[in-house]
Amino acid sequence: FSENLQCQALPEKVKIVEVGPRDGLQNEKTIVPTETKIHLIDMLSVSGLPVIEATSFVSPKWVPQMADQVEVMKGICRQPGVSYPVLTPNLKGFQAAVKAGASEVAIFGAASELFSKKNINCSVDESLQRFDEVMKAAKEAGVPVRGYVSCVLGCPYEGKVAPEKVAHVAKSLYSMGCYEISLGDTIGVGTPGSMSEMLEAVSREVPVNALAVHCHDTYGQALANILVALQMGISVVDSSVAGLGGCPYAQGASGNVATEDVVYMLHGLGIQTGVDLSKLMDAGAFICRSLNRKTNSKVSQATCKL
Amino acid sequence: MLNATVSEFNMLTITGHEYPEFVKIVEVGPRDGLQNEKEIVPTGVKIQLIDMLSGTGLHVIEATSFVSSKWVPQMADHTEVLRGIQRAPHVQYPVLTPNLQGFQDAVAAGATEVAVFGSASETFSKKNINCSIDESMLRFEEVINTAKEQQIPVRGYVSCALGCPHEGHIEPSKVAEVAKKLYEMGCYEISLGDTIGVGTPGSMFKMLQCVMKEVPADALAVHCHDTYGQALPNILTALQMGVCVVDSAVAGLGGCPYAQGSSGNVSTEDVLYMLHGMGIETGVNLAKVVEAGDFICNALCRKTNSKVAKARGRTL
């Protein structure tokens, strides 16, 4: 890793994909009332965020937190110019999502076989076949699909994950028709070393402007990993307001990187995001009060107390 | 807060960069860390912490501070600490010495390396050590000259390098000016401190660009605070620019006195995790640092600020 790196110019703009209401809340223990979820999304909608992942059309048996998926979709006040993608693990979920008004969906693959089996009870190839149905239906309905690849920098069961495996899954999702592939460091073990190695492999198969990074901050590495990703041409970053969502694989540890902290770094670099940091912090403060928990965002912690 | 423009930062990324093969970690937990903890820590605990750190492979452990105990009661036991620790071979134990009196006490207690603390902000200098930057430099000159006579190396710190709690924005040229002065007076290394943690890779880049015109990169270190979560990307930026010395504190000891309840020093564990993940050598055993961190957090009845330590404590 001490060799010269081929780096592209830093992007002038970065699109933030806010996953707090879905990925964040899904990993919170307390079941959040529907009105609270709607209010959170509405507050985020006026902060300048271009994409807000609203909910997930998985079976409430598996993910009780997302049982109110239809009410949330129908209850939010959609801002013009803002996208509200929802997760759809299969055709049934997709149909329910469209019926509830979804105009963008997301599917979730894994770069680790074991993780795929333990998480969604099938192999990686089987999951891709399942998604094929969703892709076909989405194409017919003119609904864009975002693809997620989890465990891109490590797996809680398999440990190390080969960059070529990540590239293979990313390429499959992209070839199937996903407009963007979000590469997730699911357990936050990645460092600038493994991030750049993985991105080099993936960007040989998928154009870099169709890639996003979804970094977890479990080991404190998220912002450093995001910086390296930007230096390699990535211009889409997933994050979660207040750093909502712990890590189910390291109890008590943090999960998603906090949107506030990402925005603070990007703005400090002169990169445009369109996001109003103080409105974002207001949304974070609201959801933390509702959840009766402290924020995971260091920017929020510091700003309240200067 | 200074924002670098994207195009300026691109100067760095377009031309590519190499990372150092080795990074020296300067462990400041026992001094900078404990100094900012509310609880007065018993001398025996301080000594045990330093002894544990001495067994981790760390090359430099800032042991204590010879300031007046009136100002910094936490460091009142400086002599007992310095005399009580078991010095590992090849490990340096620098101590802070704000003036000649402190220097003499430090040497009498066995110090073999000292550090002086300047600021890039006039207001911070006046509020923190009760004199202007120029006056502080005169004071340090006495220390440095005396240290030279006794062949004791001196490290220089510049605080508020990326922002001041009182003045706000700090000009990179001012940081460069103070760093240059300390270097020319005879400090072998200058540690540039983001005292309130407001810096980002943008401001870090701009500041280092300026300082490196006056002080060679191999005589520079970065001392990043994690108050806004920016420490690791800031350190990464510094490494990309050729800095290869990083200050950090075990368990992220030491809060921020300017943002109560917020974090201060970046955690040594988290820095090591990043460096090792990048294939950069440090000579330090991460697991042993985690142990030392566990020890001091138990003693202080507080949780660690290190995310690596938190995660390691609870994985599957």
PDB file of C-alpha atoms in Angstrom, chain A residues 306, chain B residues 31-32 35-36 71-72 96 116-137 139-140 157-171 174-175 178 191-198 223 225 227 255-259 265:
ATOM      1  CA  LEU A 306     -19.455  25.131  22.567  1.00  0.00           C
TER       2      LEU A 306
ATOM      3  CA  ARG B  31      -0.086  13.769  30.030  1.00  0.00           C
ATOM      4  CA  ASP B  32      -2.458  15.497  27.585  1.00  0.00           C
ATOM      5  CA  GLN B  35      -4.614  16.496  32.196  1.00  0.00           C
ATOM      6  CA  ASN B  36      -8.050  16.892  30.639  1.00  0.00           C
ATOM      7  CA  TRP B  71      -2.487  25.569  37.491  1.00  0.00           C
ATOM      8  CA  VAL B  72      -2.645  21.866  36.737  1.00  0.00           C
ATOM      9  CA  LEU B  96       6.232  19.367  29.283  1.00  0.00           C
ATOM     10  CA  VAL B 116       7.406  23.402  24.960  1.00  0.00           C
ATOM     11  CA  PHE B 117       3.934  24.571  24.056  1.00  0.00           C
ATOM     12  CA  GLY B 118       3.336  27.562  21.771  1.00  0.00           C
ATOM     13  CA  SER B 119       0.170  28.755  20.108  1.00  0.00           C
ATOM     14  CA  ALA B 120      -0.792  30.111  16.714  1.00  0.00           C
ATOM     15  CA  SER B 121      -3.452  32.252  18.374  1.00  0.00           C
ATOM     16  CA  GLU B 122      -2.623  35.363  20.413  1.00  0.00           C
ATOM     17  CA  THR B 123      -5.846  35.212  22.381  1.00  0.00           C
ATOM     18  CA  PHE B 124      -5.371  31.542  23.219  1.00  0.00           C
ATOM     19  CA  SER B 125      -1.800  32.208  24.293  1.00  0.00           C
ATOM     20  CA  LYS B 126      -2.896  35.007  26.614  1.00  0.00           C
ATOM     21  CA  LYS B 127      -5.773  33.046  28.109  1.00  0.00           C
ATOM     22  CA  ASN B 128      -3.881  29.769  28.387  1.00  0.00           C
ATOM     23  CA  ILE B 129      -0.414  30.819  29.555  1.00  0.00           C
ATOM     24  CA  ASN B 130      -0.958  34.483  30.337  1.00  0.00           C
ATOM     25  CA  CYS B 131       1.398  35.991  27.787  1.00  0.00           C
ATOM     26  CA  SER B 132       1.614  36.859  24.102  1.00  0.00           C
ATOM     27  CA  ILE B 133       3.074  34.472  21.519  1.00  0.00           C
ATOM     28  CA  ASP B 134       6.276  36.527  21.313  1.00  0.00           C
ATOM     29  CA  GLU B 135       6.676  36.554  25.089  1.00  0.00           C
ATOM     30  CA  SER B 136       6.162  32.794  25.190  1.00  0.00           C
ATOM     31  CA  MET B 137       8.854  32.332  22.537  1.00  0.00           C
ATOM     32  CA  ARG B 139      10.466  31.964  27.619  1.00  0.00           C
ATOM     33  CA  PHE B 140      10.936  28.891  25.430  1.00  0.00           C
ATOM     34  CA  TYR B 157       3.930  22.143  20.041  1.00  0.00           C
ATOM     35  CA  VAL B 158       1.815  24.662  18.170  1.00  0.00           C
ATOM     36  CA  SER B 159      -1.767  24.728  19.388  1.00  0.00           C
ATOM     37  CA  CYS B 160      -4.827  26.109  17.541  1.00  0.00           C
ATOM     38  CA  ALA B 161      -3.279  25.142  14.219  1.00  0.00           C
ATOM     39  CA  LEU B 162      -6.670  24.723  12.548  1.00  0.00           C
ATOM     40  CA  GLY B 163      -8.824  27.045  14.621  1.00  0.00           C
ATOM     41  CA  CYS B 164      -9.092  28.803  17.964  1.00  0.00           C
ATOM     42  CA  PRO B 165     -11.942  28.675  20.489  1.00  0.00           C
ATOM     43  CA  HIS B 166     -11.656  32.450  20.912  1.00  0.00           C
ATOM     44  CA  GLU B 167     -10.436  33.784  17.572  1.00  0.00           C
ATOM     45  CA  GLY B 168     -12.093  31.271  15.271  1.00  0.00           C
ATOM     46  CA  HIS B 169     -10.176  31.108  11.991  1.00  0.00           C
ATOM     47  CA  ILE B 170      -6.370  30.945  12.228  1.00  0.00           C
ATOM     48  CA  GLU B 171      -4.251  31.886   9.224  1.00  0.00           C
ATOM     49  CA  LYS B 174       0.613  32.318  11.413  1.00  0.00           C
ATOM     50  CA  VAL B 175       0.935  28.600  12.149  1.00  0.00           C
ATOM     51  CA  VAL B 178       5.278  29.963  14.980  1.00  0.00           C
ATOM     52  CA  SER B 191       3.652  18.961  16.621  1.00  0.00           C
ATOM     53  CA  LEU B 192       0.792  20.876  15.002  1.00  0.00           C
ATOM     54  CA  GLY B 193      -2.314  20.651  17.124  1.00  0.00           C
ATOM     55  CA  ASP B 194      -5.927  20.963  16.077  1.00  0.00           C
ATOM     56  CA  THR B 195      -6.785  21.955  19.633  1.00  0.00           C
ATOM     57  CA  ILE B 196     -10.560  22.148  19.228  1.00  0.00           C
ATOM     58  CA  GLY B 197     -10.844  19.506  16.526  1.00  0.00           C
ATOM     59  CA  VAL B 198     -12.550  21.788  14.012  1.00  0.00           C
ATOM     60  CA  HIS B 223      -1.908  16.243  16.948  1.00  0.00           C
ATOM     61  CA  HIS B 225      -8.536  16.160  18.203  1.00  0.00           C
ATOM     62  CA  THR B 227     -14.185  16.603  18.699  1.00  0.00           C
ATOM     63  CA  GLY B 255     -12.122  15.549  26.720  1.00  0.00           C
ATOM     64  CA  CYS B 256     -12.354  18.926  25.118  1.00  0.00           C
ATOM     65  CA  PRO B 257     -12.378  21.776  27.611  1.00  0.00           C
ATOM     66  CA  TYR B 258     -14.044  24.000  24.994  1.00  0.00           C
ATOM     67  CA  ALA B 259     -16.982  21.735  24.182  1.00  0.00           C
ATOM     68  CA  ASN B 265      -7.675  13.482  21.658  1.00  0.00           C
TER      69      ASN B 265
END
